[in-house]
mmCIF file of C-alpha atoms in Angstrom:
data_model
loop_
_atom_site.group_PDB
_atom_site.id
_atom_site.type_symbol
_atom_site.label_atom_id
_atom_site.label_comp_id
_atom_site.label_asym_id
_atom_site.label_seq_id
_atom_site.Cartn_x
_atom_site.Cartn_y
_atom_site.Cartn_z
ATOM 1 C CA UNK A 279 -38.530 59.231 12.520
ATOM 2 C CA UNK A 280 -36.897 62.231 10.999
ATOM 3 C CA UNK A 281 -39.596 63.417 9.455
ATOM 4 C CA UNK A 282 -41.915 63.304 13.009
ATOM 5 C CA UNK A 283 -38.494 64.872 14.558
ATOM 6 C CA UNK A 284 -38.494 67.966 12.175
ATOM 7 C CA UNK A 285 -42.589 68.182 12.363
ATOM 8 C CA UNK A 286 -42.037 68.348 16.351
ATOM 9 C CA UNK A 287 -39.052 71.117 15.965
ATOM 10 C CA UNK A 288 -40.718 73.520 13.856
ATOM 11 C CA UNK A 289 -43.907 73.522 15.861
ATOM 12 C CA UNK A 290 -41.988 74.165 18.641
ATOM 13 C CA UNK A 291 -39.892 76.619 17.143
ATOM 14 C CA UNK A 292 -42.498 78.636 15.964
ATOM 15 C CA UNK A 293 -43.700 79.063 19.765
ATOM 16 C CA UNK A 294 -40.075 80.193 20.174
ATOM 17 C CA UNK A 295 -38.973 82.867 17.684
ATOM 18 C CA UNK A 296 -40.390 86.052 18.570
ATOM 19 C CA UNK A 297 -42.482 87.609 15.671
ATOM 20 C CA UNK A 298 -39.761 89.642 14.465
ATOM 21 C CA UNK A 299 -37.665 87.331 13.604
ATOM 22 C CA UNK A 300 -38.430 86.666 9.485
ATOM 23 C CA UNK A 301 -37.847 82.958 8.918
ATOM 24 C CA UNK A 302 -40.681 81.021 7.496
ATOM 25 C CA UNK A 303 -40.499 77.260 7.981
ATOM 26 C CA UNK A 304 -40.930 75.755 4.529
ATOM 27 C CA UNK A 305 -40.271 72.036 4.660
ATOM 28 C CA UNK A 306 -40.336 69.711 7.985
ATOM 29 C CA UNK A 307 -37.274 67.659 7.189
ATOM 30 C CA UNK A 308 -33.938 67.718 9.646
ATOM 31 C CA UNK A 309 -31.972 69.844 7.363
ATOM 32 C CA UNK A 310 -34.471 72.761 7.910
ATOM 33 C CA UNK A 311 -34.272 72.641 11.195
ATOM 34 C CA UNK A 312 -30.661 72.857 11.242
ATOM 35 C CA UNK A 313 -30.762 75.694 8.979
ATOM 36 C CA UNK A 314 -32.862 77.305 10.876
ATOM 37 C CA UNK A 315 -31.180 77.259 14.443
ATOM 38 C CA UNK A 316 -28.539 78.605 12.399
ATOM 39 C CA UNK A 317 -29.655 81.232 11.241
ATOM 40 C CA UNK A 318 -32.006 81.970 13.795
ATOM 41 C CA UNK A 319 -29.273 81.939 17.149
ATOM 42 C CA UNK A 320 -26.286 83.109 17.670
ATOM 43 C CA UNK A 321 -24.506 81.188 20.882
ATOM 44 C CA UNK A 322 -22.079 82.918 22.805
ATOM 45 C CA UNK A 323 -18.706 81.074 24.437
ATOM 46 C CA UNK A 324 -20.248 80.326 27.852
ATOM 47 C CA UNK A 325 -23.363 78.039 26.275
ATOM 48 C CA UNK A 326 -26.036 81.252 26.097
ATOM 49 C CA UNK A 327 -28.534 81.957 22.910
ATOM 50 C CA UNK A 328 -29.681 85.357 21.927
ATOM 51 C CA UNK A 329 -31.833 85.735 19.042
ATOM 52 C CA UNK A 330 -30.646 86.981 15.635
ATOM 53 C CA UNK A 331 -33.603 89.338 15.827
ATOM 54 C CA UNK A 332 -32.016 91.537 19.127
ATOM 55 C CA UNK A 333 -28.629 93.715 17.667
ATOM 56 C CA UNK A 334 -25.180 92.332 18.393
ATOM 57 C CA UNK A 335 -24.778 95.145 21.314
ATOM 58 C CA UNK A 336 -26.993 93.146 23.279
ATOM 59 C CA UNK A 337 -24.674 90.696 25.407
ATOM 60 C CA UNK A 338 -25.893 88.542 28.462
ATOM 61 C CA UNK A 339 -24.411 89.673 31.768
ATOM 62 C CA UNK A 340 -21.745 87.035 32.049
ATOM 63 C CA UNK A 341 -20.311 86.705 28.862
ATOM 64 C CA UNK A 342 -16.596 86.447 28.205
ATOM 65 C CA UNK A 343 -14.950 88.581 25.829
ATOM 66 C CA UNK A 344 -12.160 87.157 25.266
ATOM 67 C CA UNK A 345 -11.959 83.501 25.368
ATOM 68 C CA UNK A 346 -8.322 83.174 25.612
ATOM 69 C CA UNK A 347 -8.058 85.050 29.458
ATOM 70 C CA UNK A 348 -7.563 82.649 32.165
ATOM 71 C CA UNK A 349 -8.879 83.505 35.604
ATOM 72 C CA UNK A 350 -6.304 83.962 38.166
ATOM 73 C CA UNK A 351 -6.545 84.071 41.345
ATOM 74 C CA UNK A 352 -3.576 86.378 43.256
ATOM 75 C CA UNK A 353 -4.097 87.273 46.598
ATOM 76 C CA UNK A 354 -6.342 86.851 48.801
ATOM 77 C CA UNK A 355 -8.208 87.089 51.941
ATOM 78 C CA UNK A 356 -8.762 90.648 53.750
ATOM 79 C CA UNK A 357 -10.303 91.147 56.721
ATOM 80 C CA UNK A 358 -13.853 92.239 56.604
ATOM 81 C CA UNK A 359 -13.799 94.207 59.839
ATOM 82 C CA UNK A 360 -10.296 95.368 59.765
ATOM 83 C CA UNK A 361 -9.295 95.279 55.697
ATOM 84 C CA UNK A 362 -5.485 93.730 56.876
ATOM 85 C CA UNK A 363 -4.621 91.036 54.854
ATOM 86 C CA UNK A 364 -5.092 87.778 56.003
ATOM 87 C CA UNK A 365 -2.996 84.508 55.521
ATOM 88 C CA UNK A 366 -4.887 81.468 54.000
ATOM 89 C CA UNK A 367 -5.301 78.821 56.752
ATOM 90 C CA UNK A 368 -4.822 76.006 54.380
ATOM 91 C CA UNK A 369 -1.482 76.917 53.153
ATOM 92 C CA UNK A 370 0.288 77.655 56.024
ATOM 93 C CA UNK A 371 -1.086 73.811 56.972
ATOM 94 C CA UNK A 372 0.376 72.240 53.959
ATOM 95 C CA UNK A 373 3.503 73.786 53.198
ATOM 96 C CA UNK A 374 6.843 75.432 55.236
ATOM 97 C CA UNK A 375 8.794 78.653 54.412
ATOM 98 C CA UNK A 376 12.554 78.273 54.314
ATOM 99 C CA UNK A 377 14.267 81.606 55.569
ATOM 100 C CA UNK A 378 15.123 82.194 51.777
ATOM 101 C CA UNK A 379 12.057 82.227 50.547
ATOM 102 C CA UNK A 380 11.421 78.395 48.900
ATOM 103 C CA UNK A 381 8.800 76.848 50.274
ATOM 104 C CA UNK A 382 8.260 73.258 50.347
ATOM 105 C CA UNK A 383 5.756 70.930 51.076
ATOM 106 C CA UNK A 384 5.084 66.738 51.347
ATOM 107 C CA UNK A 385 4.851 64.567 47.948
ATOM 108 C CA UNK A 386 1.025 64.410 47.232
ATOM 109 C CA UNK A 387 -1.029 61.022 48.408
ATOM 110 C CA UNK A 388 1.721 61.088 51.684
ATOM 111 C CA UNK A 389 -1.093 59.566 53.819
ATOM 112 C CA UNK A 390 -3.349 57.600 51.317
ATOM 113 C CA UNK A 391 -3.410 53.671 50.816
ATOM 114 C CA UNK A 392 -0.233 53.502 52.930
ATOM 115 C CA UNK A 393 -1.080 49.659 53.481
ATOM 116 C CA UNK A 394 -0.845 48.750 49.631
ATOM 117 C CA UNK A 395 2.488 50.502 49.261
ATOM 118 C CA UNK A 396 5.999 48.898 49.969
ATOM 119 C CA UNK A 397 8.700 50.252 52.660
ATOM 120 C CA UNK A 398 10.113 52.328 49.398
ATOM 121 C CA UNK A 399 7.186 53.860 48.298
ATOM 122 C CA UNK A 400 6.401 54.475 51.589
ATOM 123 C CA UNK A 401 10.054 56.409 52.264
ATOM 124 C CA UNK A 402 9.451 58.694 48.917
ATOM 125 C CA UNK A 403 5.977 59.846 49.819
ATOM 126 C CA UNK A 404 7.465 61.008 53.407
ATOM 127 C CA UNK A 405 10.261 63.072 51.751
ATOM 128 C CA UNK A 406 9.738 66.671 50.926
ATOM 129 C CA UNK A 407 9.058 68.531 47.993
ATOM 130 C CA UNK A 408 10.194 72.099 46.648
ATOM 131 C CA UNK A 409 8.068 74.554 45.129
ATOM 132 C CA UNK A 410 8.744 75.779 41.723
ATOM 133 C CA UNK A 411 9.553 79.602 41.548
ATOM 134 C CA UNK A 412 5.776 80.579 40.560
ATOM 135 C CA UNK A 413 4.377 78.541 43.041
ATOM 136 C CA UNK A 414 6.828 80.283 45.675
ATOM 137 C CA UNK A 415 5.678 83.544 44.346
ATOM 138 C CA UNK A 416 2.126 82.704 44.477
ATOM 139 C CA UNK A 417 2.473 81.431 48.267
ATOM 140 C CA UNK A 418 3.834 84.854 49.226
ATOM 141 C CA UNK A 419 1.316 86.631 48.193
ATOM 142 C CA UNK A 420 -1.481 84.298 50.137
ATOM 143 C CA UNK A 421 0.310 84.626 53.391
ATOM 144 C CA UNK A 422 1.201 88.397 55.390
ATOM 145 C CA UNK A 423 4.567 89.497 56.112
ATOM 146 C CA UNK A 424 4.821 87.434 59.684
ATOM 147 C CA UNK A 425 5.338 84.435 58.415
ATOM 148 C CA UNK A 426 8.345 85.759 55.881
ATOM 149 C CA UNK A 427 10.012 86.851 59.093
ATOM 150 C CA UNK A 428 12.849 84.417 60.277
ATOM 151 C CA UNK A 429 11.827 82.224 62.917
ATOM 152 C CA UNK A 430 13.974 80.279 65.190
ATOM 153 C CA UNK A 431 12.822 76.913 66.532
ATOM 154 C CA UNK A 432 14.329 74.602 69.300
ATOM 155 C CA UNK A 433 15.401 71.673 67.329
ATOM 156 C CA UNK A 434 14.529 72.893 64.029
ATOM 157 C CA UNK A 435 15.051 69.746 61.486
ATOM 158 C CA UNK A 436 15.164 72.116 58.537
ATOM 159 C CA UNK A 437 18.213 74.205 60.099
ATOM 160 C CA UNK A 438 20.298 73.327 57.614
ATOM 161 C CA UNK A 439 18.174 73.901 54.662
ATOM 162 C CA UNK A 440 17.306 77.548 55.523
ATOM 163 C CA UNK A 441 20.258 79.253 54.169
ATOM 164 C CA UNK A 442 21.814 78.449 50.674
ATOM 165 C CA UNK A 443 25.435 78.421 50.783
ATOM 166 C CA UNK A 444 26.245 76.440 47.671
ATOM 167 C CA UNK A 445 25.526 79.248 45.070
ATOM 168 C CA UNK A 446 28.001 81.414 42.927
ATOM 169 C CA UNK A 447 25.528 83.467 41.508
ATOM 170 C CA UNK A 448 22.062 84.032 42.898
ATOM 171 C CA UNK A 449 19.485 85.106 40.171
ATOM 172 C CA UNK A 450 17.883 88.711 41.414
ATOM 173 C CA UNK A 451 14.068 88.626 41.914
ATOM 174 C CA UNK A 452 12.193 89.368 38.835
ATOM 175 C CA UNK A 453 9.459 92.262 39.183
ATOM 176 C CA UNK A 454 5.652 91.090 38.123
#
């Protein structure tokens, strides 16, 4: 099996190499094939070949340099015809701005399999939720300066969760 495997590989490979490329194919056992798709490719971080043949300048258009940056995504929506900054529809759905700045939203799974859970389960998942500090942060920047205006509702259930009263020291806003 093995041997039909390498006999396949290297008659393939020869079709692939580009003439430039030096490496003779001497035996047709696994190990030489292995050898040579060692020596003979070089494979980037995102899964793409190039050929040990081309110079190491040559990159492919989407390769990452550094494989230890993470993507993030800050703000984000502008208007195309305008260029304001837009809020994102989907957050000001899911979560609720307190007038000093914490936003909270409901426990996650709040309206899924409600008929399997009990009355206590069913009491937790209703409650609400505050955002950590970065998530707070991040939620700020994905929404425009009207909704960080106070607003005053008729009724408002969270009227006495808007201002914090119950702190000695409040810790000042750190600068990113």
């Amino acid at each position: 099996m093995l041997k039909v495997l390498g006999s396949f590989s290297s008659k393939f490979v020869k079709h692939l190499i580009p003439s430039t490329v030096d490496v003779a194919v001497k035996s047709y056992n696994f190990s030489a094939w292995k050898n040579l798709t060692s020596t003979a490719f070089k494979q980037f971080g995102n899964g793409q070949f190039l050929y040990a043949a081309q110079s190491a300048t040559v990159k492919p258009l989407l390769t990452v340099d550094n494989q230890n940056v993470n993507q993030t995504r800050t703000v984000t929506k502008f208007s195309l015809k305008t260029g304001k900054k837009k809020s994102v529809e989907t957050v000001l759905r899911r979560f609720f701005r307190l007038h000093n700045g914490i936003w909270i939203r409901r426990r996650a799974g709040c309206h899924k399999r409600l008929h399997k859970r009990n009355s206590k389960d069913k009491y937790n998942l209703r409650q609400h939720v505050v955002c950590t500090q970065t998530q707070c942060l991040m939620l700020d920047k994905m929404t425009t300066d009207f909704w960080k205006k106070r607003k005053y509702f008729i009724d408002d259930p969270f009227e006495p969760y808007h201002d914090r009263n119950n702190l000695d020291y409040v810790y000042p806003h750190k600068q990113r």
